[in-house]
């Protein structure tokens, strides 16, 4: 009887050990699945943000061009902001808000050439992660805008001339990557080079139109 009891005891102990191992394996598998789902969700949200921002920039650029078509320049005043343009129904409220900050996009007049004044404008998109910034500057934005510059988040250019030369160089975060003089920087055609322009923890894109 004693021998049988010991045998049963060892059998139960072995069964508990196998059950614990199976639980640990199951937890590990669930952890891998959760990590995969989280990564996929993150990429999906980022792709949606990039799509939303591209649509906002296109909508605002067309609306601003139409709104100022009867004037020779884009008014340069401290009140001339995306918020003010939205209040004046120049641009749609739905296109005025940066989804990354829940605040208004930036806006200010710019110059098409070194000898002109306020005959163009730029829209700034702040608080962009490196990956979202890279997605934007290697996508439709680079084709649609006449001027594109990447700077450290929160630091918009003080003045913009579309006719300057590109300043982005290998291994240097930030820089001008498209102008009316040079077109798109050759470095942007190489994905191993292109991602470097957005390597700051937070990035701002300045997109120019006229």
Short mmCIF file of C-alpha atoms in Angstrom, two decimals:
data_model
loop_
_atom_site.label_atom_id
_atom_site.label_comp_id
_atom_site.label_asym_id
_atom_site.label_seq_id
_atom_site.Cartn_x
_atom_site.Cartn_y
_atom_site.Cartn_z
CA UNK A 1 0.00 0.00 0.00
CA UNK A 2 2.84 2.35 0.88
CA UNK A 3 4.63 1.60 -2.40
CA UNK A 4 1.47 2.36 -4.36
CA UNK A 5 0.99 5.65 -2.53
CA UNK A 6 4.54 6.75 -3.29
CA UNK A 7 4.04 5.84 -6.93
CA UNK A 8 0.86 7.90 -7.07
CA UNK A 9 2.63 10.80 -5.36
CA UNK A 10 5.46 10.84 -7.88
CA UNK A 11 2.94 10.53 -10.70
CA UNK A 12 0.97 13.54 -9.45
CA UNK A 13 4.17 15.53 -8.96
CA UNK A 14 5.25 14.80 -12.54
CA UNK A 15 1.81 15.77 -13.82
CA UNK A 16 1.96 19.07 -11.93
CA UNK A 17 5.40 19.73 -13.40
CA UNK A 18 4.15 19.13 -16.93
CA UNK A 19 1.08 21.30 -16.31
CA UNK A 20 3.29 24.16 -15.07
CA UNK A 21 5.55 23.83 -18.12
CA UNK A 22 2.54 23.91 -20.42
CA UNK A 23 1.24 27.03 -18.68
CA UNK A 24 4.61 28.76 -19.06
CA UNK A 25 4.76 27.82 -22.74
CA UNK A 26 1.21 29.11 -23.25
CA UNK A 27 2.09 32.38 -21.50
CA UNK A 28 5.15 32.74 -23.70
CA UNK A 29 3.12 32.16 -26.86
CA UNK A 30 0.48 34.66 -25.74
CA UNK A 31 3.23 37.18 -25.02
CA UNK A 32 4.64 36.79 -28.53
CA UNK A 33 1.18 37.13 -30.04
CA UNK A 34 0.46 40.24 -27.94
CA UNK A 35 3.78 41.80 -28.98
CA UNK A 36 2.99 41.09 -32.62
CA UNK A 37 -0.48 42.57 -32.33
CA UNK A 38 0.90 45.67 -30.57
CA UNK A 39 3.50 46.17 -33.31
CA UNK A 40 0.90 45.73 -36.05
CA UNK A 41 -1.48 48.14 -34.30
CA UNK A 42 1.29 50.71 -33.92
CA UNK A 43 2.13 50.51 -37.63
CA UNK A 44 -1.55 50.73 -38.54
CA UNK A 45 -2.06 53.85 -36.40
CA UNK A 46 1.09 55.41 -37.85
CA UNK A 47 -0.01 54.70 -41.41
CA UNK A 48 -3.39 56.29 -40.65
CA UNK A 49 -1.70 59.35 -39.12
CA UNK A 50 0.51 59.74 -42.19
CA UNK A 51 -2.53 59.47 -44.46
CA UNK A 52 -4.48 62.01 -42.37
CA UNK A 53 -1.60 64.50 -42.37
CA UNK A 54 -1.09 64.18 -46.13
CA UNK A 55 -4.79 64.78 -46.73
CA UNK A 56 -4.80 67.76 -44.35
CA UNK A 57 -1.81 69.37 -46.09
CA UNK A 58 -3.34 68.88 -49.53
CA UNK A 59 -6.71 70.26 -48.44
CA UNK A 60 -5.15 73.27 -46.68
CA UNK A 61 -2.77 74.08 -49.54
CA UNK A 62 -5.60 74.12 -52.10
CA UNK A 63 -7.90 76.09 -49.79
CA UNK A 64 -5.25 78.71 -48.99
CA UNK A 65 -4.36 79.09 -52.67
CA UNK A 66 -8.03 79.62 -53.51
CA UNK A 67 -8.55 81.94 -50.55
CA UNK A 68 -5.72 84.27 -51.60
CA UNK A 69 -6.10 84.00 -55.39
CA UNK A 70 -7.32 87.61 -55.70
CA UNK A 71 -4.26 89.00 -53.93
CA UNK A 72 -0.66 89.14 -55.09
CA UNK A 73 0.73 87.92 -51.78
CA UNK A 74 -0.10 85.84 -48.73
CA UNK A 75 -0.75 88.27 -45.89
CA UNK A 76 2.07 88.37 -43.35
CA UNK A 77 0.56 89.29 -39.98
CA UNK A 78 0.74 87.79 -36.51
CA UNK A 79 -2.96 86.98 -36.80
CA UNK A 80 -2.48 85.05 -40.03
CA UNK A 81 -2.46 81.54 -38.55
CA UNK A 82 -4.13 78.25 -39.39
CA UNK A 83 -6.55 78.95 -36.54
CA UNK A 84 -7.41 82.35 -38.01
CA UNK A 85 -7.78 80.87 -41.49
CA UNK A 86 -10.08 78.22 -40.05
CA UNK A 87 -12.17 80.84 -38.24
CA UNK A 88 -12.45 82.77 -41.51
CA UNK A 89 -13.64 79.62 -43.30
CA UNK A 90 -10.65 79.72 -45.63
CA UNK A 91 -9.78 76.17 -44.60
CA UNK A 92 -11.95 73.41 -43.15
CA UNK A 93 -11.84 72.86 -39.39
CA UNK A 94 -11.31 69.14 -39.96
CA UNK A 95 -8.05 69.80 -41.84
CA UNK A 96 -6.64 72.38 -39.44
CA UNK A 97 -5.60 70.11 -36.55
CA UNK A 98 -2.36 68.14 -36.36
CA UNK A 99 -3.34 64.63 -35.12
CA UNK A 100 0.03 64.27 -33.39
CA UNK A 101 -0.43 67.34 -31.17
CA UNK A 102 -4.21 67.93 -31.24
CA UNK A 103 -3.26 71.55 -31.98
CA UNK A 104 -3.32 73.67 -35.13
CA UNK A 105 -0.74 73.23 -37.85
CA UNK A 106 1.65 76.14 -38.33
CA UNK A 107 1.41 78.59 -41.22
CA UNK A 108 3.39 81.59 -42.45
CA UNK A 109 4.15 83.33 -45.77
CA UNK A 110 7.35 82.54 -47.67
CA UNK A 111 9.23 83.62 -50.79
CA UNK A 112 9.46 81.81 -54.11
CA UNK A 113 12.75 83.54 -54.93
CA UNK A 114 15.41 85.60 -53.18
CA UNK A 115 13.93 88.79 -54.67
CA UNK A 116 10.24 88.17 -53.97
CA UNK A 117 8.17 88.63 -50.82
CA UNK A 118 5.22 86.66 -49.45
CA UNK A 119 4.32 85.12 -52.81
CA UNK A 120 4.32 81.61 -51.32
CA UNK A 121 3.50 80.00 -47.99
CA UNK A 122 4.52 77.09 -45.78
CA UNK A 123 2.64 74.77 -43.45
CA UNK A 124 4.51 73.21 -40.54
CA UNK A 125 3.81 69.80 -39.01
CA UNK A 126 5.34 69.37 -35.55
CA UNK A 127 5.95 66.55 -33.04
CA UNK A 128 6.66 63.82 -35.58
CA UNK A 129 8.38 60.62 -34.51
CA UNK A 130 11.35 59.49 -36.65
CA UNK A 131 9.31 56.76 -38.33
CA UNK A 132 6.26 58.94 -39.04
CA UNK A 133 8.49 61.75 -40.30
CA UNK A 134 10.28 59.31 -42.63
CA UNK A 135 6.96 57.97 -43.93
CA UNK A 136 5.84 61.50 -44.79
CA UNK A 137 9.03 62.76 -46.47
CA UNK A 138 9.35 59.64 -48.60
CA UNK A 139 5.72 59.66 -49.68
CA UNK A 140 3.29 61.92 -51.50
CA UNK A 141 4.29 65.02 -49.54
CA UNK A 142 7.67 65.13 -51.28
CA UNK A 143 5.92 65.15 -54.65
CA UNK A 144 3.14 67.61 -53.82
CA UNK A 145 5.08 70.36 -52.01
CA UNK A 146 7.43 72.76 -53.79
CA UNK A 147 9.71 73.04 -50.76
CA UNK A 148 10.35 70.54 -47.95
CA UNK A 149 12.55 70.96 -44.90
CA UNK A 150 12.98 68.86 -41.75
CA UNK A 151 14.04 70.49 -38.48
CA UNK A 152 14.14 69.51 -34.82
CA UNK A 153 10.65 69.44 -33.32
CA UNK A 154 9.48 72.85 -32.13
CA UNK A 155 11.94 74.83 -34.27
CA UNK A 156 10.26 76.19 -37.38
CA UNK A 157 12.36 78.17 -39.88
CA UNK A 158 12.13 81.94 -39.36
CA UNK A 159 12.13 82.67 -43.10
CA UNK A 160 11.83 80.43 -46.13
CA UNK A 161 13.07 80.99 -49.69
CA UNK A 162 12.03 78.21 -52.07
CA UNK A 163 14.94 78.93 -54.43
CA UNK A 164 17.80 78.08 -52.05
CA UNK A 165 19.81 74.88 -52.44
CA UNK A 166 19.26 71.64 -50.55
CA UNK A 167 21.18 71.34 -47.28
CA UNK A 168 20.58 67.73 -46.23
CA UNK A 169 23.84 65.76 -46.06
CA UNK A 170 24.63 62.14 -45.21
CA UNK A 171 24.50 61.36 -41.50
CA UNK A 172 23.02 64.73 -40.50
CA UNK A 173 19.50 64.82 -39.01
CA UNK A 174 17.45 67.74 -40.39
CA UNK A 175 17.95 69.73 -43.55
CA UNK A 176 16.27 71.05 -46.69
CA UNK A 177 15.41 68.12 -48.96
CA UNK A 178 13.50 69.84 -51.78
CA UNK A 179 13.67 73.30 -53.37
CA UNK A 180 12.62 74.86 -56.66
CA UNK A 181 16.30 75.16 -57.59
CA UNK A 182 17.55 71.64 -56.84
CA UNK A 183 14.35 69.66 -56.85
CA UNK A 184 14.40 66.61 -54.55
CA UNK A 185 17.73 65.79 -52.92
CA UNK A 186 19.40 62.77 -54.55
CA UNK A 187 19.91 61.31 -51.08
CA UNK A 188 16.15 60.86 -50.71
CA UNK A 189 16.15 58.15 -53.40
CA UNK A 190 18.24 55.90 -51.12
CA UNK A 191 16.18 54.55 -48.19
CA UNK A 192 19.34 54.08 -46.10
CA UNK A 193 20.05 57.80 -46.50
CA UNK A 194 16.49 59.12 -46.43
CA UNK A 195 15.66 57.92 -42.92
CA UNK A 196 18.60 59.88 -41.50
CA UNK A 197 16.96 63.26 -42.07
CA UNK A 198 14.30 62.33 -39.48
CA UNK A 199 16.57 60.87 -36.79
CA UNK A 200 15.76 63.55 -34.21
CA UNK A 201 13.53 62.22 -31.37
CA UNK A 202 10.94 64.81 -32.42
CA UNK A 203 10.79 66.34 -35.89
CA UNK A 204 9.07 69.20 -37.68
CA UNK A 205 8.34 69.21 -41.39
CA UNK A 206 7.97 72.52 -43.23
CA UNK A 207 6.12 72.08 -46.53
CA UNK A 208 5.96 74.96 -49.00
CA UNK A 209 3.39 75.80 -51.67
CA UNK A 210 2.45 78.72 -53.95
#
